[in-house]
Coordinates of C-alpha atoms in Angstrom, one line a residue:
Chain P
X10 CA -0.1 0.4 -0.2
X11 CA 1.5 3.1 -1.1
X12 CA 1.4 6.6 1.1
X13 CA -1.2 9.2 0.2
X14 CA -0.2 11.6 -2.1
X15 CA -1.6 14.5 0.2
X16 CA 0.6 12.9 3.4
X17 CA 4.1 14.1 1.1
X18 CA 2.4 17.5 0.6
X19 CA 2.0 18.4 3.5
X20 CA 4.9 17.2 4.9
X21 CA 7.0 19.8 3.3
X22 CA 4.3 22.5 4.6
X23 CA 4.6 20.9 8.3
X24 CA 8.8 22.5 7.8
X25 CA 8.4 25.5 6.0
X26 CA 11.5 27.3 7.0
X27 CA 13.5 23.7 5.8
X28 CA 11.7 23.5 2.8
X29 CA 11.6 27.0 1.7
X30 CA 15.6 27.1 2.5
X31 CA 15.8 23.5 0.4
X32 CA 13.9 25.2 -2.3
X33 CA 16.2 28.3 -2.3
X34 CA 19.7 26.2 -2.9
X35 CA 17.9 24.3 -5.8
X36 CA 16.6 27.1 -6.8
X37 CA 19.9 28.3 -7.0
X38 CA 21.4 25.2 -8.3
X39 CA 19.2 25.4 -11.2
X40 CA 19.2 29.1 -11.6
X41 CA 23.1 28.6 -12.7
X42 CA 23.3 25.7 -15.2
X43 CA 20.2 27.9 -16.7
X44 CA 23.1 30.8 -17.0
X45 CA 25.7 28.6 -18.1
X46 CA 23.6 26.6 -20.9
X47 CA 21.8 29.9 -21.7
X48 CA 25.7 30.9 -22.1
X49 CA 26.3 28.7 -24.2
X50 CA 23.1 29.0 -26.4
X51 CA 23.5 32.5 -27.3
X52 CA 27.1 31.9 -27.9
X53 CA 26.1 29.0 -30.6
X54 CA 23.2 30.9 -31.8
X55 CA 25.3 33.7 -32.6
X56 CA 28.1 32.4 -34.9
X57 CA 25.2 30.0 -36.5
X58 CA 22.2 32.8 -37.5
X59 CA 25.9 35.4 -38.6
X60 CA 27.0 33.7 -42.0
X61 CA 25.2 33.4 -44.9
X62 CA 25.7 30.8 -47.3
X63 CA 25.5 32.7 -50.2
X64 CA 28.4 35.5 -49.2
X65 CA 31.5 35.0 -49.7
X66 CA 34.1 36.6 -47.9
X67 CA 36.9 37.6 -49.7
X68 CA 40.0 38.9 -47.7
X69 CA 43.8 38.9 -47.2
X70 CA 45.7 34.8 -47.2
X71 CA 48.2 36.0 -44.6
X72 CA 45.4 37.2 -41.8
X73 CA 44.5 33.9 -41.4
X74 CA 41.1 33.2 -40.0
X75 CA 40.7 36.5 -38.4
X76 CA 39.8 39.4 -40.6
X77 CA 40.4 42.1 -38.3
X78 CA 44.2 41.2 -39.7
X79 CA 43.5 41.7 -43.2
X80 CA 44.4 43.8 -45.3
X81 CA 43.8 44.1 -49.2
X82 CA 43.9 47.1 -52.3
X83 CA 41.2 49.3 -52.2
X84 CA 40.9 48.0 -56.2
X85 CA 40.0 44.8 -55.2
X86 CA 35.8 44.9 -55.2
X87 CA 36.4 46.5 -58.7
X88 CA 38.4 44.1 -59.8
X89 CA 36.4 41.2 -58.5
X90 CA 33.4 42.6 -60.0
X91 CA 35.2 43.0 -63.3
X92 CA 36.7 39.3 -63.5
X93 CA 34.0 37.1 -62.0
X94 CA 30.9 36.4 -63.3
X95 CA 28.8 34.8 -60.4
X96 CA 27.9 37.6 -58.2
X97 CA 24.5 38.8 -57.8
X98 CA 23.6 42.3 -60.2
X99 CA 20.1 44.0 -59.9
X100 CA 19.5 47.2 -61.3
X101 CA 23.2 47.7 -62.6
X102 CA 24.0 47.4 -59.2
X103 CA 26.5 44.8 -58.7
X104 CA 25.7 42.9 -54.9
X105 CA 29.8 43.7 -53.2
X106 CA 30.4 45.5 -50.5
X107 CA 34.2 46.8 -49.4
X108 CA 34.5 46.8 -46.1
X109 CA 37.4 48.5 -43.2
X110 CA 36.9 46.5 -40.1
X111 CA 38.3 47.9 -37.0
X112 CA 38.7 47.1 -33.3
X113 CA 39.2 50.5 -31.9
X114 CA 38.5 51.9 -28.5
X115 CA 35.5 54.1 -28.4
X116 CA 34.6 56.7 -25.8
X117 CA 30.5 57.0 -25.0
X118 CA 29.1 59.5 -22.7
X119 CA 29.3 57.2 -20.2
X120 CA 32.1 55.1 -20.9
X121 CA 35.8 56.0 -21.6
X122 CA 37.8 53.9 -24.2
X123 CA 35.6 50.9 -24.5
X124 CA 37.0 48.5 -26.7
X125 CA 34.4 48.6 -30.1
X126 CA 34.2 47.0 -33.4
X127 CA 33.6 49.9 -36.2
X128 CA 33.4 48.5 -39.6
X129 CA 33.5 51.3 -42.9
X130 CA 30.5 50.2 -44.9
X131 CA 28.8 51.9 -48.4
X132 CA 25.6 51.6 -49.2
X133 CA 26.1 48.2 -50.7
X134 CA 26.8 46.5 -47.8
X135 CA 22.9 45.8 -46.3
X136 CA 23.1 44.6 -50.7
X137 CA 25.1 41.7 -49.6
X138 CA 24.4 41.7 -45.5
X139 CA 20.7 40.7 -46.0
X140 CA 19.1 40.4 -42.4
X141 CA 20.8 43.6 -41.6
X142 CA 17.9 45.8 -40.2
X143 CA 17.3 49.4 -39.9
X144 CA 15.3 49.5 -36.7
X145 CA 15.6 53.3 -35.4
X146 CA 16.5 56.5 -37.6
X147 CA 18.5 56.6 -41.0
X148 CA 21.9 55.4 -42.7
X149 CA 25.0 57.0 -42.1
X150 CA 26.6 60.0 -43.5
X151 CA 29.8 62.0 -43.2
X152 CA 30.7 61.6 -39.6
X153 CA 28.0 59.7 -38.8
X154 CA 27.2 56.5 -37.1
X155 CA 24.8 53.7 -36.7
X156 CA 25.1 50.6 -34.2
X157 CA 23.4 47.5 -33.8
X158 CA 21.4 46.3 -31.1
X159 CA 24.0 45.0 -29.1
X160 CA 27.2 47.6 -29.6
X161 CA 26.2 49.0 -25.6
X162 CA 26.7 45.3 -24.5
X163 CA 29.8 45.0 -26.0
X164 CA 31.8 49.0 -25.0
X165 CA 30.4 47.9 -21.7
X166 CA 27.9 51.1 -21.5
X167 CA 24.1 52.0 -21.1
X168 CA 22.2 51.6 -24.1
X169 CA 20.5 55.5 -23.7
X170 CA 24.2 56.6 -24.2
X171 CA 23.9 55.6 -28.3
X172 CA 20.6 56.7 -28.4
X173 CA 20.0 58.7 -31.9
X174 CA 21.7 62.3 -31.5
X175 CA 24.7 61.4 -28.9
X176 CA 27.8 61.3 -30.0
X177 CA 30.5 59.1 -29.2
X178 CA 34.6 59.2 -30.0
X179 CA 36.9 57.0 -32.1
X180 CA 40.0 57.0 -34.0
X181 CA 40.3 61.0 -32.4
X182 CA 37.0 61.9 -34.3
X183 CA 33.4 62.5 -32.7
X184 CA 30.6 60.4 -34.6
X185 CA 26.8 61.4 -34.1
X186 CA 24.7 58.1 -33.7
X187 CA 22.4 58.4 -37.0
X188 CA 20.3 55.1 -36.4
X189 CA 20.4 51.2 -34.6
X190 CA 20.2 48.0 -36.9
X191 CA 19.6 44.7 -36.3
X192 CA 21.1 41.1 -37.9
X193 CA 18.6 39.2 -36.3
X194 CA 21.3 38.0 -33.5
X195 CA 24.4 38.0 -35.9
X196 CA 27.3 39.2 -34.7
X197 CA 27.0 42.2 -36.5
X198 CA 25.2 43.8 -34.1
X199 CA 28.1 44.1 -31.6
X200 CA 29.1 46.4 -34.1
X201 CA 29.1 50.1 -35.2
X202 CA 29.4 50.5 -38.6
X203 CA 30.1 54.4 -40.3
X204 CA 31.0 55.7 -44.0
X205 CA 33.8 53.2 -45.7
X206 CA 35.5 57.1 -47.2
X207 CA 34.9 58.7 -44.1
X208 CA 36.4 55.9 -42.0
X209 CA 39.1 55.3 -44.2
X210 CA 40.3 59.2 -44.1
X211 CA 40.7 59.3 -40.2
X212 CA 42.5 56.1 -39.7
X213 CA 44.5 57.0 -42.8
X214 CA 44.5 54.0 -44.5
X215 CA 43.4 52.9 -47.8
X216 CA 43.4 49.9 -47.8
X217 CA 39.9 47.3 -47.2
X218 CA 40.2 44.5 -44.9
X219 CA 37.2 42.7 -46.4
X220 CA 35.2 42.5 -49.6
X221 CA 31.7 40.1 -49.4
X222 CA 29.9 39.3 -52.1
X223 CA 26.7 38.0 -52.7
X224 CA 26.4 35.0 -54.7
X225 CA 24.3 34.5 -57.8
X226 CA 21.1 31.8 -57.9
X227 CA 23.2 29.1 -59.1
X228 CA 27.0 30.5 -58.7
X229 CA 29.1 29.0 -57.0
X230 CA 32.1 29.9 -54.4
X231 CA 34.1 27.8 -55.8
X232 CA 34.7 30.5 -58.9
X233 CA 35.4 33.4 -56.6
X234 CA 38.2 31.1 -54.4
X235 CA 39.7 29.6 -58.2
X236 CA 39.9 33.5 -59.1
X237 CA 42.0 34.3 -55.5
X238 CA 44.2 31.1 -56.4
X239 CA 44.9 32.6 -59.8
X240 CA 46.1 35.6 -59.0
X241 CA 48.5 34.6 -56.5
X242 CA 49.9 38.3 -56.7
X243 CA 47.1 39.5 -54.7
X244 CA 47.1 37.4 -52.3
X245 CA 43.8 36.7 -51.6
X246 CA 41.4 34.3 -50.2
X247 CA 38.2 33.6 -50.7
X248 CA 35.5 32.2 -48.0
X249 CA 31.6 31.9 -47.6
X250 CA 30.9 33.5 -44.6
X251 CA 29.2 30.0 -43.3
X252 CA 33.0 28.7 -43.5
X253 CA 33.8 31.6 -41.8
X254 CA 31.9 31.3 -38.4
X255 CA 31.6 27.4 -38.4
X256 CA 35.8 28.0 -38.0
X257 CA 35.1 30.6 -35.2
X258 CA 32.1 27.9 -33.4
X259 CA 35.7 25.9 -33.8
X260 CA 37.6 28.5 -32.7
X261 CA 35.5 28.3 -29.5
X262 CA 35.1 25.0 -29.0
X263 CA 37.4 24.6 -25.4
X264 CA 34.8 27.8 -24.3
X265 CA 31.6 25.7 -25.2
X266 CA 33.4 22.4 -23.6
X267 CA 34.5 24.2 -20.4
X268 CA 31.2 26.2 -20.0
X269 CA 29.0 22.0 -20.6
X270 CA 32.0 21.2 -17.9
X271 CA 31.0 23.9 -15.4
X272 CA 27.1 22.5 -16.1
X273 CA 28.4 19.1 -15.0
X274 CA 30.3 21.0 -11.7
X275 CA 27.8 22.7 -10.8
X276 CA 25.1 20.1 -12.0
X277 CA 27.5 17.5 -9.2
X278 CA 27.7 20.3 -6.6
X279 CA 24.1 20.7 -6.5
X280 CA 23.2 16.9 -5.8
X281 CA 25.5 17.3 -3.0
X282 CA 23.7 20.2 -2.0
X283 CA 20.0 18.3 -2.1
X284 CA 21.7 15.0 -0.5
X285 CA 22.7 17.2 2.6
X286 CA 20.0 19.2 2.8
X287 CA 17.9 16.0 2.3
X288 CA 20.2 14.2 4.7
X289 CA 19.1 16.6 7.3
X290 CA 15.3 16.6 6.9
X291 CA 15.5 12.5 7.3
X292 CA 17.6 12.2 9.6
X293 CA 15.0 14.1 11.9
X294 CA 12.1 11.9 11.3
X295 CA 13.8 9.1 11.9
X296 CA 10.8 8.2 14.7
X297 CA 7.9 9.0 12.2
X298 CA 9.2 7.1 9.2
X299 CA 9.7 4.1 11.7
X300 CA 5.8 5.2 12.7
X301 CA 5.1 4.5 9.2
X302 CA 6.3 1.2 8.6
X303 CA 5.2 -0.1 12.2
X304 CA 1.5 0.6 10.5
X305 CA 2.3 -1.6 7.9
X306 CA 3.5 1.0 5.2
X307 CA 6.1 -0.8 3.5
X308 CA 9.8 0.4 2.5
X309 CA 9.3 0.6 -0.7
X310 CA 6.1 3.0 -0.2
X311 CA 7.6 5.0 2.6
X312 CA 10.7 5.9 -0.3
X313 CA 8.6 7.2 -2.7
X314 CA 6.8 9.2 -0.6
X315 CA 10.2 11.1 0.5
X316 CA 11.3 11.0 -3.3
X317 CA 7.9 12.4 -4.1
X318 CA 8.7 15.2 -1.4
X319 CA 12.2 16.0 -3.3
X320 CA 10.8 15.9 -6.6
X321 CA 7.7 18.5 -5.8
X322 CA 10.1 20.4 -3.8
X323 CA 13.0 20.4 -6.8
X324 CA 9.8 20.4 -9.6
X325 CA 9.1 23.7 -7.9
X326 CA 12.6 24.9 -7.8
X327 CA 13.1 24.4 -11.6
X328 CA 10.3 26.0 -11.7
X329 CA 11.0 28.9 -10.4
X330 CA 14.4 29.2 -11.7
X331 CA 12.5 28.7 -14.9
X332 CA 10.5 31.6 -14.8
X333 CA 12.9 33.5 -13.2
X334 CA 15.5 32.5 -16.1
X335 CA 12.7 33.7 -19.2
X336 CA 11.5 36.6 -17.8
X337 CA 14.7 37.9 -16.6
X338 CA 17.6 36.2 -18.4
X339 CA 16.5 35.4 -21.7
X340 CA 17.9 38.1 -24.4
X341 CA 20.2 39.5 -21.5
X342 CA 23.3 40.8 -23.2
X343 CA 27.2 39.3 -22.8
X344 CA 29.7 40.9 -23.8
X345 CA 32.8 38.0 -25.0
X346 CA 35.7 39.1 -27.5
X347 CA 33.9 38.6 -30.3
X348 CA 31.6 41.3 -29.7
X349 CA 28.8 40.6 -28.0
X350 CA 25.4 38.1 -27.8
X351 CA 22.5 37.5 -26.2
X352 CA 21.9 34.4 -23.2
X353 CA 19.4 32.2 -25.3
X354 CA 16.8 30.7 -22.3
X355 CA 15.6 28.4 -25.9
X356 CA 14.0 24.4 -25.2
X357 CA 17.6 22.7 -24.5
X358 CA 18.1 25.4 -22.1
X359 CA 15.1 24.7 -20.1
X360 CA 15.5 20.7 -20.9
X361 CA 18.9 21.0 -19.6
X362 CA 18.1 23.3 -16.6
X363 CA 14.7 21.1 -15.4
X364 CA 16.6 18.0 -16.0
X365 CA 19.4 18.6 -13.8
X366 CA 16.4 20.4 -11.6
X367 CA 14.3 16.6 -11.0
X368 CA 17.6 14.6 -10.9
X369 CA 18.5 16.7 -7.8
X370 CA 15.4 16.0 -6.5
X371 CA 15.6 11.9 -7.0
X372 CA 19.3 11.7 -6.0
X373 CA 19.0 14.3 -3.8
X374 CA 16.3 12.7 -1.4
X375 CA 17.4 8.7 -2.7
X376 CA 20.5 7.6 0.1
X377 CA 19.5 9.3 3.0
X378 CA 15.7 7.5 3.4
X379 CA 17.5 4.2 2.4
X380 CA 19.7 5.0 5.0
X381 CA 17.2 5.8 7.7
X382 CA 14.9 2.9 6.1
X383 CA 17.6 0.5 6.4
X384 CA 17.6 0.9 10.5
X385 CA 15.1 -1.9 12.3
X386 CA 11.7 -0.2 13.0
X387 CA 12.2 -1.0 17.1
X388 CA 15.5 0.9 17.1
X389 CA 14.5 3.7 15.0
X390 CA 11.5 3.9 17.2
X391 CA 13.2 5.1 20.0
X392 CA 15.8 7.5 17.9
X393 CA 15.3 10.8 19.5
Chain O
X227 CA 10.4 -13.0 -23.8
X228 CA 9.1 -9.1 -23.3
X229 CA 12.5 -8.3 -22.2
X230 CA 14.1 -10.2 -25.1
X231 CA 11.4 -7.9 -27.9
X232 CA 12.4 -4.6 -25.5
X233 CA 16.1 -5.8 -26.6
X234 CA 15.5 -6.1 -29.5
X235 CA 13.7 -3.1 -30.2
X236 CA 16.5 -1.0 -28.4
X237 CA 19.3 -2.7 -30.8
X238 CA 17.3 -2.1 -33.7
X239 CA 17.0 2.1 -33.1
X240 CA 20.2 2.0 -31.9
X241 CA 21.3 0.1 -35.3
X242 CA 19.4 2.6 -37.2
X243 CA 20.2 5.8 -35.4
X244 CA 24.1 5.1 -35.7
X245 CA 24.0 4.3 -39.3
X246 CA 25.6 6.4 -42.2
X247 CA 24.0 9.0 -43.1
X248 CA 22.6 8.9 -46.9
X249 CA 25.4 11.2 -49.4
X250 CA 23.1 13.1 -51.0
X251 CA 25.2 15.6 -52.1
X252 CA 28.2 15.3 -53.6
X253 CA 29.0 13.0 -56.6
X254 CA 29.2 9.1 -55.6
X255 CA 32.5 7.2 -56.0
X256 CA 31.5 5.7 -59.0
X257 CA 31.2 8.5 -60.9
X258 CA 34.1 10.1 -59.6
X259 CA 36.2 7.1 -60.7
X260 CA 34.8 7.4 -64.4
X261 CA 36.2 10.9 -64.4
X262 CA 39.8 10.0 -62.4
X263 CA 40.6 8.0 -65.8
X264 CA 39.9 10.7 -68.0
X265 CA 42.6 12.8 -66.1
X266 CA 44.7 11.0 -64.4
X267 CA 47.7 9.6 -66.8
X268 CA 48.9 6.0 -66.0
X269 CA 52.6 6.9 -67.4
X270 CA 54.9 9.9 -66.2
X271 CA 54.9 12.5 -69.8
X272 CA 58.3 13.7 -70.2
X273 CA 59.9 16.4 -70.2
X274 CA 58.4 18.0 -67.6
X275 CA 60.0 21.4 -66.1
X276 CA 59.6 22.5 -62.8
X277 CA 57.4 25.7 -61.7
X278 CA 59.8 28.7 -61.7
X279 CA 61.5 27.4 -64.8
X280 CA 57.9 28.1 -66.2
X281 CA 56.8 30.8 -65.1
X282 CA 59.9 32.3 -66.9
X283 CA 59.6 31.0 -70.2
X284 CA 56.0 29.6 -71.0
X285 CA 53.5 31.8 -73.1
X286 CA 49.7 32.1 -72.9
X287 CA 48.0 28.7 -74.9
X288 CA 51.4 27.1 -75.3
X289 CA 51.4 23.4 -74.3
X290 CA 52.8 22.6 -71.0
X291 CA 54.4 19.8 -68.6
X292 CA 55.5 21.3 -65.3
X293 CA 55.8 19.3 -62.3
X294 CA 55.1 21.0 -58.8
X295 CA 54.0 20.0 -55.2
X296 CA 51.1 20.5 -54.1
X297 CA 50.9 23.1 -51.7
X298 CA 52.1 27.0 -51.5
X299 CA 49.0 27.9 -48.7
X300 CA 47.3 26.3 -45.8
X301 CA 44.6 25.8 -48.2
X302 CA 46.0 25.0 -51.6
X303 CA 42.7 22.6 -52.8
X304 CA 39.4 24.5 -54.7
X305 CA 36.7 23.0 -53.0
X306 CA 34.3 21.6 -55.0
X307 CA 36.4 22.3 -58.3
X308 CA 39.5 19.9 -59.9
X309 CA 42.0 23.2 -59.0
X310 CA 44.9 23.8 -56.6
X311 CA 48.2 24.7 -56.6
X312 CA 51.8 23.4 -56.9
X313 CA 55.1 24.9 -55.7
X314 CA 58.1 24.1 -57.6
X315 CA 59.8 21.0 -56.5
X316 CA 63.1 23.5 -55.5
X317 CA 61.8 24.6 -52.7
X318 CA 61.9 23.3 -49.9
X319 CA 58.6 23.3 -47.6
X320 CA 59.0 22.8 -43.8
X321 CA 60.9 20.5 -42.4
X322 CA 59.2 17.5 -40.0
X323 CA 60.9 19.4 -36.8
X324 CA 60.2 22.7 -37.7
X325 CA 56.8 22.1 -35.8
X326 CA 54.7 23.4 -38.7
X327 CA 51.4 21.7 -38.4
X328 CA 50.9 22.6 -42.1
X329 CA 54.1 22.2 -43.9
X330 CA 52.7 22.3 -47.0
X331 CA 51.7 26.2 -46.9
X332 CA 55.4 26.8 -47.3
X333 CA 55.3 29.3 -44.4
X334 CA 59.3 28.4 -43.7
X335 CA 60.3 29.5 -47.2
X336 CA 56.8 32.2 -47.9
X337 CA 59.7 34.6 -50.6
X338 CA 60.8 31.6 -52.4
X339 CA 57.1 30.8 -53.4
X340 CA 56.6 34.4 -54.9
X341 CA 58.1 32.9 -58.1
X342 CA 57.6 29.7 -58.4
X343 CA 53.8 29.1 -57.9
X344 CA 51.4 27.9 -60.8
X345 CA 47.8 27.6 -60.8
X346 CA 46.5 24.5 -61.6
X347 CA 42.5 23.6 -62.8
X348 CA 41.4 19.8 -64.7
X349 CA 39.8 20.7 -67.4
X350 CA 36.9 19.2 -69.7
X351 CA 36.4 18.7 -73.0
X352 CA 34.8 22.4 -73.4
X353 CA 37.8 23.9 -71.5
X354 CA 35.7 24.2 -68.2
X355 CA 36.8 23.5 -65.3
X356 CA 35.9 20.0 -63.7
X357 CA 32.9 19.8 -60.8
X358 CA 35.1 17.1 -58.6
X359 CA 37.3 17.5 -55.5
X360 CA 40.7 16.9 -56.6
X361 CA 41.6 15.1 -54.0
X362 CA 39.0 12.9 -54.8
X363 CA 39.6 12.8 -58.3
X364 CA 43.2 12.4 -58.7
X365 CA 43.8 10.4 -55.7
X366 CA 46.3 13.1 -53.7
X367 CA 46.8 15.1 -51.0
X368 CA 48.8 17.9 -49.4
X369 CA 52.6 18.0 -50.6
X370 CA 52.2 15.7 -53.5
X371 CA 54.2 15.4 -56.6
X372 CA 52.5 15.5 -59.9
X373 CA 53.5 16.1 -63.7
X374 CA 50.5 17.7 -65.6
X375 CA 50.2 18.5 -69.0
X376 CA 47.9 21.4 -70.2
X377 CA 47.9 24.9 -71.6
X378 CA 49.6 27.6 -70.2
X379 CA 48.1 31.1 -69.5
X380 CA 50.1 33.6 -68.3
X381 CA 48.8 37.4 -66.9
X382 CA 50.4 40.7 -67.3
X383 CA 50.9 40.2 -63.8
X384 CA 53.3 37.3 -64.3
X385 CA 50.8 34.4 -62.9
X386 CA 50.9 31.1 -64.7
X387 CA 47.5 28.9 -65.0
X388 CA 47.6 25.4 -66.0
X389 CA 44.7 24.3 -68.3
X390 CA 45.2 20.8 -67.3
X391 CA 43.9 17.4 -69.5
X392 CA 46.3 14.7 -67.9
X393 CA 48.0 15.0 -64.6
X394 CA 50.5 12.3 -63.3
X395 CA 50.5 11.6 -59.3
X396 CA 54.4 10.6 -58.7
X397 CA 54.5 7.3 -56.0
X398 CA 55.5 9.0 -52.5

């Protein structure tokens, strides 16, 4: 015969302080799991949506994987347009975007010298970067910038400091914010975009970092790659944008592995914390458990009731943490070396977080319950 | 008996789940092997010259036979096309004890590569590049030594491209 369901539920209410503290401990553990898994998922999402399969990046062969180190001749876009037939062209405009990309110190009204990512672009940039949308304001003119949704997070400043009309300083020049853009969570969202020629003037550079080309339907990136191989004098390399960000995923693989290791550690520590709490909870109830056995309840039924209590507490803690994570953590901007991204509490994060929570409930309740039930009824009834 | 059924179902699920994905993308092995017969030479062509010498002497549209080692950058092959860069065998690549993970990029002898590199693209009867990966088509890898027969194409900047119709791969 099983113990009634209400017995376990009422037991939780009988010791409100102990129950509250256990709930808090479990909720903290589950919240930590949510934070770490949300971090991993946010990083993965940011890199996976950043690359467009139809966009090819052409940059210096000497810069290896880092386009910030790339320097190519200013005539490269014209040369590529003239030599290649596979790029998209509409109304006589080649979808070829010359860009100068730099990591530089940026000062805002509330932040002195935050490290920002600045991209000098032309009107053709949104033709190639098709997920970029102006959500506020207008395209920048001379000495104006348009900032990504996460640029303030990258700079470590308040979003008000990058409001339209505010000024920022970089490369010894003052720039006025003319608008904001979003890019479906892609890496550009943490960047500041300005006019290419203005940026070249202030940085005293005539070269470019890269050229981004949008492929025409049916065209192959291999054609561009072959052109770069044939023109060895230009020292160019071509890479699909999606492959570029996939290589960054590989680059950040140790970070992701470390983060999953943290999830395992936090979960392990959580199990021990749960065990400790449940040992305390069960230790004070040895007589009660012996009485139940004397009344005729089988050990298995009592064990099940104790596990029920643990799982109920863990489920409540998971629910509490889940609600907090979804309402307060989801979408929170995180600054990172490659820019900034948002914590992502998605289905995977919910599954892992709640799974760990429920596991804590079961694993935490089992050993102390087994220990308590191993004693004989007569001795347990005399326990203090 | 019921337990056995469950074990069988689980085993079947594992076998089905772990099976190799069907290769829907890319040419199959038979297709590549058939194409390979057309472009791989069985005997080494005679009179092959080094890439460096060819860069100095070869004219555009002239028939050439070049010998070179596949390399010149960390990724000498063009993905999805039978094309790659070769470097004159006289240029030494990074020795094993240099600890270079990609010795075919000639990082230890970069200045010599500039004048001793050529691009090879295997072309079909129409003159278009063959759309199979060279590694599969020719069974080559980085630092393989190849002898290519084809037509030279020089530009004003001195770059040399060979539109190859036969490639011989030297045994290592």
